[in-house]
Amino acid sequence: MLLVRKSWFDRLRFAGCVAIAAVLGGCNFLPASGPYSTEVRNPQSQDTDGVGYKLVPMTIDVVRVLATTDSEGLIGTFRNDRRPIPNVKIGVGDVVGVSIFEASSGGLFIPAEAASRAGNFVDIPDQSVDPNGFISVPYAGQIKAAGFSPSQVEKEIVDRLRNRAIEPQAVVTVKTQRSNAVTVIGEVETPLRFPLTSAGERILDAVSRGGLAQAKGYDLLVTLQRGNREATISFNRLVREPANNIYLQPDDTIYVFSRPRTFLAFGATGKQGQFNFGNDSISLSEAAAKAEGLLDQQADPQSVFLFRIENRTTLERMGVDVSNIPDKRIPTIYTVNFREPTGYLMSTKVPMRDKDIIYIGNAGSVELTKFLNLVLLGATTAREIADANNLVSTAN
């Protein structure tokens, strides 16, 4: 009997040693909802199948960069292009009116018998700026108008007529502006294209012209396209942060659309799946709370991971070495330690982005329990088979 007990004790001790070794080694045959924490942190795992990622511990310096980057919005993308009110120029297709004044009658435009008329001036018929950018003025010829301000065109006309008319003066007026316009499209009541004025129009001015369709402000996004660049910001934030309501420039495009921003939560969270922001912005701690926090009996608070595709420049500002990855957008995993109080404090300053992923790793004891359950299941099954064989043998 003693030998039997010793044999079972040795087997259990051996199984326990194997289980501990398997857990410490991160054995892959145990069921799990995602990668083991040791695999995420393993440097060899950070360049698998040609897909490299950067593992970045969440420090106060990292949090400062992330918080600043998120707060930049449109002014961050157009940092070097925050021009003031545009100096509106005449463009091809614009309809221009020209009035020419002379100091007295009897000149080039005002006949002598017109002395009694009110004002010594003549109106040139309105004309469109031709495809080459010119307008025509009698006795002055072809005048280059496209790309110049009305005052510059006035000066050119006067210079051309100075030796022919009596102290000539000119007034150039843009009657219909078809160039220097911006376009508003998307989920607006009236998509339109309208010209800019010398008063200066901002993004919200353009949105108000189009009229907003019915949508929650935090789900409504506004994209500014300028040349080969674009940036997107939520409508509520655009209203709340006047610095992002920048002046429009000719040929800008404003795209208004509704799209609930979401994040995903997996692993040892109270609830897994896809969650809406439900606000202009939420922090990492708020996102974890939406997923019902960490499971007390399962989660490893030291293994809270935030997956996202990060801008190369952002990682460089953090001091992360990205020389081995040539891409401008780099897969990144931020690690947060919720075992420390500072982990929670820092997570309140980390803004979530659309399509971010939160993953909570399991505690080591959970993996050990899984393995022991498999061992015990195997032992129980073997014993039941042995008992069944004994019954068969006895029956025979």
Short mmCIF file of C-alpha atoms in Angstrom, two decimals:
data_model
loop_
_atom_site.label_atom_id
_atom_site.label_comp_id
_atom_site.label_asym_id
_atom_site.label_seq_id
_atom_site.Cartn_x
_atom_site.Cartn_y
_atom_site.Cartn_z
CA MET A 1 0.00 0.00 0.00
CA LEU A 2 2.88 2.34 0.85
CA LEU A 3 4.48 1.62 -2.50
CA VAL A 4 1.25 2.48 -4.29
CA ARG A 5 0.92 5.81 -2.44
CA LYS A 6 4.54 6.64 -3.14
CA SER A 7 4.03 5.84 -6.80
CA TRP A 8 1.03 8.19 -7.05
CA PHE A 9 2.89 10.89 -5.11
CA ASP A 10 5.87 10.65 -7.46
CA ARG A 11 3.56 10.86 -10.46
CA LEU A 12 1.83 13.97 -9.14
CA ARG A 13 5.13 15.59 -8.27
CA PHE A 14 6.43 14.84 -11.74
CA ALA A 15 3.24 16.21 -13.31
CA GLY A 16 3.55 19.38 -11.23
CA CYS A 17 7.15 19.89 -12.35
CA VAL A 18 6.16 19.36 -15.96
CA ALA A 19 3.27 21.81 -15.56
CA ILE A 20 5.49 24.50 -14.07
CA ALA A 21 8.08 24.01 -16.80
CA ALA A 22 5.36 24.15 -19.45
CA VAL A 23 3.90 27.37 -18.06
CA LEU A 24 7.29 29.02 -17.68
CA GLY A 25 8.18 27.96 -21.20
CA GLY A 26 4.93 29.34 -22.59
CA CYS A 27 3.68 26.05 -24.02
CA ASN A 28 1.39 26.65 -26.96
CA PHE A 29 -0.92 23.66 -26.70
CA LEU A 30 -2.99 25.15 -23.86
CA PRO A 31 -6.22 26.95 -24.84
CA ALA A 32 -5.96 30.75 -24.79
CA SER A 33 -7.67 33.81 -26.25
CA GLY A 34 -4.44 35.36 -27.49
CA PRO A 35 -0.65 35.33 -27.26
CA TYR A 36 1.08 34.61 -23.99
CA SER A 37 2.62 37.63 -22.29
CA THR A 38 6.07 36.06 -22.60
CA GLU A 39 5.61 35.76 -26.37
CA VAL A 40 4.63 39.41 -26.71
CA ARG A 41 7.74 40.47 -24.80
CA ASN A 42 10.05 38.00 -26.56
CA PRO A 43 12.39 39.95 -28.89
CA GLN A 44 12.33 37.08 -31.38
CA SER A 45 8.54 37.44 -31.67
CA GLN A 46 8.88 41.08 -32.66
CA ASP A 47 9.89 40.18 -36.21
CA THR A 48 7.76 37.25 -37.28
CA ASP A 49 6.97 36.45 -40.91
CA GLY A 50 8.42 39.79 -41.97
CA VAL A 51 5.98 41.76 -39.79
CA GLY A 52 8.02 43.63 -37.24
CA TYR A 53 6.55 45.55 -34.31
CA LYS A 54 7.91 47.75 -31.59
CA LEU A 55 7.30 46.99 -27.92
CA VAL A 56 7.14 50.26 -25.97
CA PRO A 57 6.79 50.32 -22.17
CA MET A 58 4.40 53.04 -21.03
CA THR A 59 6.48 55.67 -19.24
CA ILE A 60 5.70 59.26 -18.36
CA ASP A 61 7.76 60.47 -21.34
CA VAL A 62 5.81 58.19 -23.69
CA VAL A 63 2.52 59.44 -22.24
CA ARG A 64 3.56 63.06 -22.79
CA VAL A 65 4.25 62.39 -26.48
CA LEU A 66 0.97 60.50 -26.99
CA ALA A 67 -1.09 63.16 -25.24
CA THR A 68 0.53 65.94 -27.24
CA THR A 69 0.20 64.13 -30.56
CA ASP A 70 -3.51 63.54 -30.05
CA SER A 71 -4.17 67.14 -29.05
CA GLU A 72 -2.63 68.54 -32.23
CA GLY A 73 -5.53 67.56 -34.48
CA LEU A 74 -5.65 69.53 -37.74
CA ILE A 75 -3.03 72.04 -36.61
CA GLY A 76 -0.61 69.14 -36.16
CA THR A 77 -0.98 67.92 -39.74
CA PHE A 78 -0.91 71.44 -41.17
CA ARG A 79 1.75 72.69 -38.77
CA ASN A 80 3.73 74.33 -41.56
CA ASP A 81 0.69 75.46 -43.52
CA ARG A 82 -1.38 77.42 -41.02
CA ARG A 83 -1.69 80.37 -43.37
CA PRO A 84 -3.73 83.45 -42.43
CA ILE A 85 -6.64 84.81 -44.45
CA PRO A 86 -5.81 84.01 -48.07
CA ASN A 87 -5.04 86.87 -50.41
CA VAL A 88 -7.70 86.08 -53.00
CA LYS A 89 -6.42 86.41 -56.56
CA ILE A 90 -8.27 86.61 -59.84
CA GLY A 91 -8.45 83.22 -61.54
CA VAL A 92 -9.29 81.68 -64.88
CA GLY A 93 -13.06 81.72 -65.46
CA ASP A 94 -13.75 84.62 -63.09
CA VAL A 95 -16.05 87.33 -64.46
CA VAL A 96 -14.35 90.71 -64.19
CA GLY A 97 -15.71 94.24 -64.57
CA VAL A 98 -13.47 97.20 -65.44
CA SER A 99 -14.30 100.91 -65.04
CA ILE A 100 -11.93 103.56 -66.43
CA PHE A 101 -11.93 107.19 -65.20
CA GLU A 102 -10.38 110.26 -66.75
CA ALA A 103 -9.66 113.57 -65.05
CA SER A 104 -11.66 115.59 -67.61
CA SER A 105 -13.75 115.17 -70.72
CA GLY A 106 -12.27 115.25 -74.18
CA GLY A 107 -9.89 112.44 -73.46
CA LEU A 108 -9.54 108.93 -74.80
CA PHE A 109 -12.75 107.56 -73.30
CA ILE A 110 -14.79 110.66 -72.36
CA PRO A 111 -15.86 112.87 -75.32
CA ALA A 112 -15.85 116.66 -74.99
CA GLU A 113 -19.64 116.93 -75.25
CA ALA A 114 -19.96 114.71 -72.16
CA ALA A 115 -18.91 117.51 -69.83
CA SER A 116 -22.35 117.62 -68.26
CA ARG A 117 -22.54 113.90 -67.48
CA ALA A 118 -22.17 112.71 -63.89
CA GLY A 119 -18.66 111.29 -63.56
CA ASN A 120 -16.00 111.03 -66.20
CA PHE A 121 -15.81 107.25 -66.51
CA VAL A 122 -16.74 104.43 -68.80
CA ASP A 123 -17.63 100.80 -67.94
CA ILE A 124 -15.99 98.06 -69.99
CA PRO A 125 -18.44 95.15 -70.56
CA ASP A 126 -18.00 92.31 -68.07
CA GLN A 127 -15.79 89.53 -69.37
CA SER A 128 -14.47 86.16 -68.22
CA VAL A 129 -10.76 85.64 -67.71
CA ASP A 130 -9.75 83.47 -70.66
CA PRO A 131 -7.97 80.09 -70.32
CA ASN A 132 -4.62 81.84 -70.68
CA GLY A 133 -5.44 84.20 -67.82
CA PHE A 134 -6.00 87.40 -69.83
CA ILE A 135 -8.71 90.06 -70.13
CA SER A 136 -9.03 92.64 -72.88
CA VAL A 137 -9.13 96.42 -72.25
CA PRO A 138 -9.58 98.86 -75.16
CA TYR A 139 -6.38 100.76 -76.01
CA ALA A 140 -4.54 98.77 -73.31
CA GLY A 141 -4.65 95.41 -75.07
CA GLN A 142 -4.41 92.02 -73.38
CA ILE A 143 -3.93 92.35 -69.63
CA LYS A 144 -2.73 89.42 -67.52
CA ALA A 145 -5.29 89.01 -64.73
CA ALA A 146 -5.08 85.42 -63.47
CA GLY A 147 -2.88 85.14 -60.42
CA PHE A 148 -3.03 88.85 -59.63
CA SER A 149 -5.14 90.90 -57.23
CA PRO A 150 -7.63 93.49 -58.58
CA SER A 151 -5.35 96.32 -57.42
CA GLN A 152 -2.42 94.86 -59.36
CA VAL A 153 -4.54 94.60 -62.53
CA GLU A 154 -5.72 98.21 -62.00
CA LYS A 155 -2.12 99.40 -61.87
CA GLU A 156 -1.25 97.55 -65.08
CA ILE A 157 -4.21 99.12 -66.92
CA VAL A 158 -3.29 102.62 -65.75
CA ASP A 159 0.33 102.13 -66.82
CA ARG A 160 -0.81 101.06 -70.29
CA LEU A 161 -3.15 104.09 -70.67
CA ARG A 162 -1.05 106.75 -68.96
CA ASN A 163 0.27 108.31 -72.18
CA ARG A 164 -3.04 108.09 -74.01
CA ALA A 165 -5.80 109.05 -71.58
CA ILE A 166 -6.13 112.11 -69.31
CA GLU A 167 -4.81 111.10 -65.87
CA PRO A 168 -6.48 107.68 -66.13
CA GLN A 169 -7.64 105.66 -63.15
CA ALA A 170 -9.11 102.13 -63.19
CA VAL A 171 -11.31 100.07 -60.92
CA VAL A 172 -11.36 96.30 -61.36
CA THR A 173 -14.15 94.31 -59.75
CA VAL A 174 -14.61 90.54 -59.63
CA LYS A 175 -18.30 90.16 -60.43
CA THR A 176 -18.45 86.35 -60.35
CA GLN A 177 -15.70 84.27 -58.80
CA ARG A 178 -15.38 80.77 -60.22
CA SER A 179 -11.85 80.06 -59.05
CA ASN A 180 -10.34 80.18 -55.54
CA ALA A 181 -13.18 77.99 -54.31
CA VAL A 182 -13.50 75.24 -51.72
CA THR A 183 -15.67 72.12 -51.91
CA VAL A 184 -17.94 70.73 -49.18
CA ILE A 185 -19.14 67.15 -49.63
CA GLY A 186 -20.30 64.17 -47.60
CA GLU A 187 -23.14 63.98 -45.10
CA VAL A 188 -24.31 67.56 -45.50
CA GLU A 189 -27.72 68.77 -46.56
CA THR A 190 -26.36 70.65 -49.58
CA PRO A 191 -22.99 69.62 -51.05
CA LEU A 192 -21.53 72.70 -52.70
CA ARG A 193 -18.52 74.54 -54.03
CA PHE A 194 -18.22 78.20 -53.07
CA PRO A 195 -15.59 80.91 -53.59
CA LEU A 196 -13.44 82.32 -50.83
CA THR A 197 -13.63 85.99 -49.99
CA SER A 198 -11.09 88.46 -48.69
CA ALA A 199 -12.84 88.26 -45.30
CA GLY A 200 -11.52 84.72 -44.85
CA GLU A 201 -13.55 81.54 -44.28
CA ARG A 202 -12.76 78.85 -41.73
CA ILE A 203 -13.66 75.15 -41.69
CA LEU A 204 -16.81 75.62 -39.63
CA ASP A 205 -17.95 78.35 -42.03
CA ALA A 206 -17.78 75.83 -44.85
CA VAL A 207 -19.59 73.15 -42.84
CA SER A 208 -22.37 75.59 -41.93
CA ARG A 209 -22.87 76.48 -45.59
CA GLY A 210 -23.47 72.82 -46.42
CA GLY A 211 -25.70 72.24 -43.40
CA LEU A 212 -25.22 69.24 -41.12
CA ALA A 213 -27.24 66.08 -41.53
CA GLN A 214 -28.67 64.56 -38.37
CA ALA A 215 -25.87 62.82 -36.46
CA LYS A 216 -24.33 62.72 -33.01
CA GLY A 217 -21.53 65.24 -32.82
CA TYR A 218 -18.99 62.77 -31.43
CA ASP A 219 -19.68 60.33 -34.28
CA LEU A 220 -19.42 63.06 -36.92
CA LEU A 221 -15.97 63.49 -38.45
CA VAL A 222 -14.60 66.32 -40.58
CA THR A 223 -11.72 65.73 -42.99
CA LEU A 224 -9.70 68.56 -44.52
CA GLN A 225 -7.92 67.68 -47.78
CA ARG A 226 -5.28 70.14 -48.94
CA GLY A 227 -3.00 69.16 -51.78
CA ASN A 228 -1.56 65.73 -51.00
CA ARG A 229 -2.29 65.96 -47.28
CA GLU A 230 -5.37 65.36 -45.18
CA ALA A 231 -6.38 65.26 -41.54
CA THR A 232 -9.54 64.22 -39.71
CA ILE A 233 -11.06 65.52 -36.49
CA SER A 234 -14.36 64.97 -34.70
CA PHE A 235 -16.95 67.71 -35.17
CA ASN A 236 -17.41 68.27 -31.43
CA ARG A 237 -13.69 68.67 -30.94
CA LEU A 238 -13.49 71.08 -33.88
CA VAL A 239 -16.10 73.24 -32.14
CA ARG A 240 -14.47 72.89 -28.73
CA GLU A 241 -10.90 73.67 -29.87
CA PRO A 242 -10.87 76.90 -31.95
CA ALA A 243 -7.20 76.41 -32.83
CA ASN A 244 -8.22 73.55 -35.14
CA ASN A 245 -10.76 75.73 -36.96
CA ILE A 246 -8.12 77.01 -39.38
CA TYR A 247 -8.56 79.28 -42.39
CA LEU A 248 -9.44 77.61 -45.67
CA GLN A 249 -7.25 77.96 -48.74
CA PRO A 250 -8.20 77.79 -52.44
CA ASP A 251 -9.01 74.27 -53.69
CA ASP A 252 -9.43 72.83 -50.16
CA THR A 253 -11.97 70.03 -49.81
CA ILE A 254 -14.07 69.48 -46.69
CA TYR A 255 -15.50 65.97 -46.30
CA VAL A 256 -18.10 65.45 -43.57
CA PHE A 257 -19.07 61.90 -42.63
CA SER A 258 -20.50 59.89 -39.77
CA ARG A 259 -18.62 56.90 -38.43
CA PRO A 260 -18.72 55.65 -34.85
CA ARG A 261 -15.15 55.22 -33.63
CA THR A 262 -14.51 51.86 -32.00
CA PHE A 263 -11.88 49.82 -30.19
CA LEU A 264 -11.52 46.07 -29.55
CA ALA A 265 -10.90 44.30 -26.24
CA PHE A 266 -9.63 40.73 -25.87
CA GLY A 267 -8.09 38.50 -23.24
CA ALA A 268 -8.80 38.57 -19.52
CA THR A 269 -11.32 41.41 -19.63
CA GLY A 270 -14.77 41.37 -18.08
CA LYS A 271 -16.27 41.62 -21.55
CA GLN A 272 -14.68 41.01 -24.93
CA GLY A 273 -15.67 42.47 -28.28
CA GLN A 274 -16.02 45.78 -30.10
CA PHE A 275 -16.94 48.95 -28.21
CA ASN A 276 -17.96 52.44 -29.37
CA PHE A 277 -16.16 55.46 -27.99
CA GLY A 278 -19.49 57.13 -27.27
CA ASN A 279 -17.70 60.45 -26.81
CA ASP A 280 -15.31 62.83 -28.54
CA SER A 281 -12.37 61.01 -27.00
CA ILE A 282 -11.71 58.42 -24.32
CA SER A 283 -8.60 57.41 -22.43
CA LEU A 284 -7.07 53.96 -22.08
CA SER A 285 -8.43 53.67 -18.54
CA GLU A 286 -11.95 54.57 -19.73
CA ALA A 287 -11.69 52.02 -22.54
CA ALA A 288 -10.65 49.32 -20.05
CA ALA A 289 -13.64 50.25 -17.90
CA LYS A 290 -15.97 49.94 -20.92
CA ALA A 291 -14.67 46.39 -21.33
CA GLU A 292 -15.62 45.84 -17.66
CA GLY A 293 -12.06 45.93 -16.40
CA LEU A 294 -9.66 43.11 -15.61
CA LEU A 295 -10.96 39.73 -14.44
CA ASP A 296 -9.81 39.35 -10.84
CA GLN A 297 -9.36 35.56 -11.08
CA GLN A 298 -7.66 35.52 -14.46
CA ALA A 299 -5.89 38.73 -15.49
CA ASP A 300 -2.24 39.61 -15.03
CA PRO A 301 -2.30 43.36 -14.28
CA GLN A 302 1.32 43.62 -15.39
CA SER A 303 0.36 42.44 -18.88
CA VAL A 304 -1.97 45.14 -20.22
CA PHE A 305 -1.19 45.70 -23.92
CA LEU A 306 -2.36 48.41 -26.32
CA PHE A 307 -1.99 47.45 -30.01
CA ARG A 308 -2.02 50.15 -32.71
CA ILE A 309 -0.34 51.26 -35.93
CA GLU A 310 1.79 54.21 -34.86
CA ASN A 311 3.36 57.02 -36.87
CA ARG A 312 7.10 56.70 -37.29
CA THR A 313 7.66 60.30 -36.23
CA THR A 314 5.75 59.72 -32.99
CA LEU A 315 7.99 56.77 -32.05
CA GLU A 316 11.08 58.77 -32.92
CA ARG A 317 9.94 61.55 -30.56
CA MET A 318 9.74 58.91 -27.83
CA GLY A 319 13.33 57.88 -28.51
CA VAL A 320 12.35 54.46 -29.92
CA ASP A 321 14.86 53.01 -32.39
CA VAL A 322 12.94 52.38 -35.62
CA SER A 323 15.95 52.21 -37.93
CA ASN A 324 15.25 48.55 -38.75
CA ILE A 325 11.71 49.29 -40.00
CA PRO A 326 11.49 51.50 -43.11
CA ASP A 327 7.71 52.06 -43.05
CA LYS A 328 6.11 55.36 -42.06
CA ARG A 329 3.40 53.50 -40.13
CA ILE A 330 4.78 50.95 -37.66
CA PRO A 331 2.91 48.22 -35.73
CA THR A 332 3.36 49.09 -32.06
CA ILE A 333 2.45 47.45 -28.76
CA TYR A 334 2.43 49.62 -25.65
CA THR A 335 2.75 47.77 -22.33
CA VAL A 336 1.10 49.10 -19.18
CA ASN A 337 1.58 47.80 -15.63
CA PHE A 338 -1.70 48.03 -13.76
CA ARG A 339 -0.05 46.39 -10.77
CA GLU A 340 1.49 49.79 -10.04
CA PRO A 341 -0.75 52.78 -9.13
CA THR A 342 1.16 54.91 -11.62
CA GLY A 343 -0.01 52.59 -14.39
CA TYR A 344 -3.61 53.61 -13.77
CA LEU A 345 -2.67 57.28 -13.48
CA MET A 346 -0.74 57.26 -16.75
CA SER A 347 -3.53 55.40 -18.58
CA THR A 348 -5.90 58.29 -17.85
CA LYS A 349 -3.67 60.48 -20.04
CA VAL A 350 -3.36 58.07 -22.98
CA PRO A 351 -6.02 58.86 -25.63
CA MET A 352 -7.49 55.93 -27.53
CA ARG A 353 -7.60 55.98 -31.33
CA ASP A 354 -10.06 54.47 -33.73
CA LYS A 355 -9.53 50.70 -34.16
CA ASP A 356 -7.10 50.36 -31.23
CA ILE A 357 -6.89 46.91 -29.56
CA ILE A 358 -6.63 46.26 -25.82
CA TYR A 359 -5.35 42.85 -24.81
CA ILE A 360 -5.07 41.62 -21.20
CA GLY A 361 -2.76 38.65 -20.63
CA ASN A 362 -3.53 35.80 -18.26
CA ALA A 363 -1.72 35.39 -14.94
CA GLY A 364 0.83 32.56 -14.76
CA SER A 365 -1.29 30.71 -12.19
CA VAL A 366 -4.11 30.50 -14.72
CA GLU A 367 -1.88 28.70 -17.22
CA LEU A 368 -0.68 26.39 -14.43
CA THR A 369 -4.27 25.60 -13.50
CA LYS A 370 -5.12 24.85 -17.12
CA PHE A 371 -2.22 22.43 -17.42
CA LEU A 372 -2.98 20.69 -14.11
CA ASN A 373 -6.60 20.28 -15.19
CA LEU A 374 -5.39 18.61 -18.39
CA VAL A 375 -3.07 16.33 -16.38
CA LEU A 376 -5.81 15.41 -13.92
CA LEU A 377 -8.25 14.84 -16.78
CA GLY A 378 -5.76 12.51 -18.42
CA ALA A 379 -5.09 10.66 -15.16
CA THR A 380 -8.80 10.33 -14.44
CA THR A 381 -9.48 9.06 -17.94
CA ALA A 382 -6.65 6.50 -17.67
CA ARG A 383 -7.90 5.27 -14.32
CA GLU A 384 -11.47 4.93 -15.63
CA ILE A 385 -10.18 2.92 -18.57
CA ALA A 386 -8.15 0.70 -16.23
CA ASP A 387 -11.19 0.15 -13.97
CA ALA A 388 -13.29 -0.71 -17.00
CA ASN A 389 -10.69 -3.25 -18.13
CA ASN A 390 -10.63 -4.79 -14.66
CA LEU A 391 -14.41 -5.20 -14.72
CA VAL A 392 -14.23 -6.88 -18.10
CA SER A 393 -11.47 -9.22 -16.88
CA THR A 394 -13.44 -10.10 -13.74
CA ALA A 395 -16.56 -10.74 -15.74
CA ASN A 396 -14.69 -13.15 -17.95
#
